[in-house]
Amino acid sequence: ETGVTQTPRHLVMGMTNKKSLKCEQHLGHNAMYWYKQSAKKPLELMFVYSLEERVENNSVPSRFSPECPNSSHLFLHLHTLQPEDSALYLCASSLRILADTQYFGPGTRLTVL
Amino acid sequence: AQTVTQSQPEMSVQEAETVTLSCTYDTSESDYYLFWYKQPPSRQMILVIRQEAYKQQNATENRFSVNFQKAAKSFSLKISDSQLGDAAMYFCAYRRLYNNDMRFGAGTRLTVKP
């Protein structure tokens, strides 16, 4: 169904935990993105990577730490999160940076207790 | 700042009928992209249709078509011959031509009645 996969699909963590979200794209794309989808707000772009270099960081708190070891993998490391960080975290990729179409993964539903 | 407004939180349509989802946006740019994405209950966000602002012709993809009114900053999605599988959240999105930041609307939940 998709060239972009995300694991885990569901994650429950306490505020003192450290966890990581993983995204993998099988489309040969060079750009990858993290989005946050909260219940009451539109999708928000968090980070953009192009060829493993971070090109955009939209004022995201430092408790979210992205990592892009290669053009196929993207991680979001989480530590000392707050309950308001509970949301659906979506990964996306595109052929290149500024390409017109992004392809999304299924998301990770994160709950912070 | 560019904003995208979807004024219909929920819509419903009878199977085989036609439905139109509304979207308006705010921008001072002349060149940009517009998108409709579909997010079924499985949560996979899927691109439905895209439109380049410099193209006057409305985009069409099978049963999906748009009515792009650039002057009015309106970008509605028409779904013809609605099917049960069309039930989903539909998001309108805007992106400037040379910018990574895709702006999404709040979404419209479409229900298809058999």
Coordinates of C-alpha atoms in Angstrom, one line a residue:
Chain A
E1 CA 0.0 0.0 0.0
T2 CA 2.7 2.4 0.7
G3 CA 6.4 3.2 0.0
V4 CA 6.7 4.9 3.3
T5 CA 6.6 2.9 6.5
Q6 CA 6.6 3.9 10.1
T7 CA 7.2 2.0 13.3
P8 CA 5.8 1.7 15.8
R9 CA 2.2 2.4 14.8
H10 CA 1.2 3.0 18.4
L11 CA 3.4 4.2 21.3
V12 CA 2.5 5.0 24.9
M13 CA 5.2 6.6 27.0
G14 CA 5.7 8.4 30.3
M15 CA 7.0 11.9 30.5
T16 CA 10.4 10.7 31.7
N17 CA 10.9 8.0 29.0
K18 CA 13.1 8.1 26.0
K19 CA 11.7 6.6 22.8
S20 CA 12.3 6.8 19.0
L21 CA 10.0 6.9 16.0
K22 CA 11.3 5.3 12.8
C23 CA 10.4 6.1 9.2
E24 CA 11.6 4.3 6.2
Q25 CA 10.9 5.1 2.5
H26 CA 11.3 2.7 -0.3
L27 CA 10.7 5.2 -3.1
G28 CA 14.3 6.4 -3.8
H29 CA 13.4 9.8 -2.6
N30 CA 15.9 12.3 -1.3
A31 CA 13.8 14.4 1.0
M32 CA 12.0 13.4 4.2
Y33 CA 9.7 15.2 6.6
W34 CA 8.2 14.9 10.0
Y35 CA 4.7 16.3 10.6
K36 CA 2.6 16.5 13.8
Q37 CA -1.2 15.9 13.5
S38 CA -3.0 17.0 16.7
A39 CA -6.7 16.5 17.2
K40 CA -7.6 20.1 17.3
K41 CA -5.1 21.6 14.8
P42 CA -4.1 21.2 11.2
L43 CA -1.0 19.2 10.3
E44 CA 2.2 21.0 11.3
L45 CA 5.5 20.6 9.6
M46 CA 8.2 19.9 12.1
F47 CA 11.4 19.0 10.3
V48 CA 12.7 18.7 6.7
Y49 CA 15.7 16.7 5.6
S50 CA 17.3 16.8 2.2
L51 CA 20.0 14.2 1.4
E52 CA 20.5 13.7 5.2
E53 CA 20.9 17.4 5.9
R54 CA 18.3 19.2 8.0
V55 CA 17.0 22.1 5.9
E56 CA 14.2 23.3 8.1
N57 CA 13.2 23.2 11.7
N58 CA 9.9 24.9 12.4
S59 CA 10.5 26.1 16.0
V60 CA 10.1 22.6 17.4
P61 CA 11.0 22.1 21.1
S62 CA 14.3 20.5 21.7
R63 CA 12.6 17.5 23.4
F64 CA 12.1 16.4 19.8
S65 CA 15.4 15.4 18.1
P66 CA 15.4 14.2 14.5
E67 CA 18.1 12.1 12.9
C68 CA 18.5 11.2 9.3
P69 CA 21.4 8.6 8.9
N70 CA 20.7 8.1 5.1
S71 CA 18.2 9.2 2.6
S72 CA 15.9 6.2 3.2
H73 CA 15.6 6.5 7.0
L74 CA 14.4 9.2 9.3
F75 CA 14.1 9.0 13.1
L76 CA 12.4 11.2 15.7
H77 CA 14.0 10.8 19.1
L78 CA 11.7 11.7 22.0
H79 CA 12.6 12.6 25.6
T80 CA 10.9 14.3 28.5
L81 CA 7.7 14.8 26.5
Q82 CA 4.6 16.5 27.8
P83 CA 1.0 15.3 27.6
E84 CA 0.2 17.9 25.0
D85 CA 2.7 16.2 22.7
S86 CA 0.3 13.4 22.3
A87 CA -0.6 13.3 18.6
L88 CA -0.3 11.4 15.3
Y89 CA 3.2 11.8 14.0
L90 CA 3.4 11.5 10.2
C91 CA 6.5 10.9 8.1
A92 CA 6.6 11.9 4.4
S93 CA 9.0 11.8 1.6
S94 CA 9.4 13.5 -1.8
L95 CA 11.6 12.9 -4.8
R96 CA 13.7 15.9 -4.0
I97 CA 13.5 19.0 -1.8
L98 CA 10.8 21.4 -3.0
A99 CA 9.2 18.7 -5.1
D100 CA 5.6 19.2 -5.6
T101 CA 4.3 16.0 -4.1
Q102 CA 4.9 14.4 -0.8
Y103 CA 4.1 10.8 0.0
F104 CA 3.0 10.0 3.6
G105 CA 3.5 7.1 5.9
P106 CA 0.7 5.7 8.1
G107 CA 1.8 7.5 11.2
T108 CA 2.6 6.7 14.8
R109 CA -0.1 7.4 17.3
L110 CA 1.8 8.7 20.4
T111 CA 0.2 9.0 23.8
V112 CA 2.2 10.7 26.6
L113 CA 1.0 9.9 30.1
Chain B
A1 CA 1.2 33.9 6.5
Q2 CA -0.6 31.5 4.3
T3 CA -3.6 29.8 5.7
V4 CA -6.0 27.2 4.4
T5 CA -9.6 27.1 5.5
Q6 CA -12.0 24.2 5.1
S7 CA -15.4 25.4 6.3
Q8 CA -17.1 22.0 6.3
P9 CA -16.0 19.8 9.2
E10 CA -18.3 17.0 8.0
M11 CA -20.1 16.1 4.8
S12 CA -22.1 13.2 3.7
V13 CA -23.1 11.9 0.3
Q14 CA -25.2 9.0 -1.0
E15 CA -23.3 6.3 -2.8
A16 CA -23.1 7.1 -6.6
E17 CA -24.0 10.7 -6.0
T18 CA -21.7 13.8 -6.3
V19 CA -20.2 15.8 -3.5
T20 CA -18.2 19.0 -3.4
L21 CA -15.7 19.8 -0.6
S22 CA -14.8 23.4 -0.2
C23 CA -11.4 25.0 0.4
T24 CA -10.2 28.6 0.5
Y25 CA -6.7 29.8 1.1
D26 CA -4.9 33.1 1.8
T27 CA -1.8 34.0 0.0
S28 CA 0.0 36.9 -1.6
E29 CA 2.0 34.7 -3.9
S30 CA 1.1 34.2 -7.6
D31 CA 2.8 30.8 -8.1
Y32 CA 2.1 27.9 -5.7
Y33 CA 0.7 24.4 -5.5
L34 CA -2.6 23.2 -4.2
F35 CA -3.4 19.7 -3.1
W36 CA -6.2 17.5 -1.9
Y37 CA -5.1 14.6 0.4
K38 CA -7.3 11.8 1.6
Q39 CA -6.8 10.1 5.0
P40 CA -8.9 7.0 5.4
P41 CA -9.5 5.5 8.9
S42 CA -6.2 3.5 8.4
R43 CA -4.5 6.9 8.6
Q44 CA -2.5 6.6 5.4
M45 CA -2.5 10.1 3.9
I46 CA -2.9 9.7 0.1
L47 CA -2.6 12.3 -2.6
V48 CA -5.8 12.7 -4.4
I49 CA -5.1 15.5 -6.8
R50 CA -2.8 18.5 -7.3
Q51 CA -3.0 21.8 -9.1
E52 CA -0.3 24.2 -10.1
A53 CA -1.5 27.8 -9.7
Y54 CA -0.1 28.9 -13.1
K55 CA -2.3 26.4 -14.9
Q56 CA -5.8 27.7 -15.6
Q57 CA -7.1 24.3 -16.5
N58 CA -8.7 22.4 -13.6
A59 CA -7.0 19.2 -12.6
T60 CA -8.9 15.9 -13.0
E61 CA -8.1 12.4 -11.8
N62 CA -10.8 9.9 -12.8
R63 CA -13.8 10.7 -10.5
F64 CA -12.0 13.5 -8.7
S65 CA -11.9 17.0 -10.2
V66 CA -11.2 20.5 -8.8
N67 CA -12.7 23.9 -9.4
F68 CA -9.7 26.2 -9.0
Q69 CA -10.7 29.9 -8.8
K70 CA -7.5 31.7 -8.4
A71 CA -8.9 35.2 -8.1
A72 CA -11.3 34.0 -5.4
K73 CA -8.6 31.8 -3.8
S74 CA -10.9 28.9 -3.9
F75 CA -10.0 25.2 -4.5
S76 CA -12.9 22.9 -4.2
L77 CA -12.9 19.1 -4.8
K78 CA -15.7 17.4 -6.6
I79 CA -16.1 13.7 -6.2
S80 CA -18.4 12.1 -8.8
D81 CA -20.1 8.7 -8.5
S82 CA -19.1 8.5 -4.8
Q83 CA -18.1 5.1 -3.6
L84 CA -18.0 3.6 -0.1
G85 CA -14.2 3.6 -0.2
D86 CA -14.2 7.4 -0.6
A87 CA -15.2 7.8 3.1
A88 CA -12.2 9.5 4.8
M89 CA -10.9 12.8 6.1
Y90 CA -10.0 15.1 3.2
F91 CA -7.4 17.7 3.6
C92 CA -6.7 20.7 1.4
A93 CA -3.1 21.9 1.4
Y94 CA -1.1 24.7 0.0
R95 CA 2.6 25.1 -0.7
R96 CA 4.5 28.0 -2.1
L97 CA 6.6 27.3 -5.2
Y98 CA 10.0 27.4 -3.5
N99 CA 9.2 26.5 0.0
N100 CA 9.1 23.3 2.0
D101 CA 6.3 24.3 4.3
M102 CA 3.0 22.6 3.3
R103 CA 0.0 24.3 5.0
F104 CA -3.0 22.1 5.6
G105 CA -6.6 22.9 6.3
A106 CA -8.4 21.4 9.3
G107 CA -10.0 18.7 7.2
T108 CA -13.5 17.6 6.1
R109 CA -14.8 14.2 7.2
L110 CA -16.7 12.6 4.4
T111 CA -19.3 9.9 5.0
V112 CA -20.6 7.9 2.2
K113 CA -24.0 6.3 2.8
P114 CA -24.9 3.1 1.0

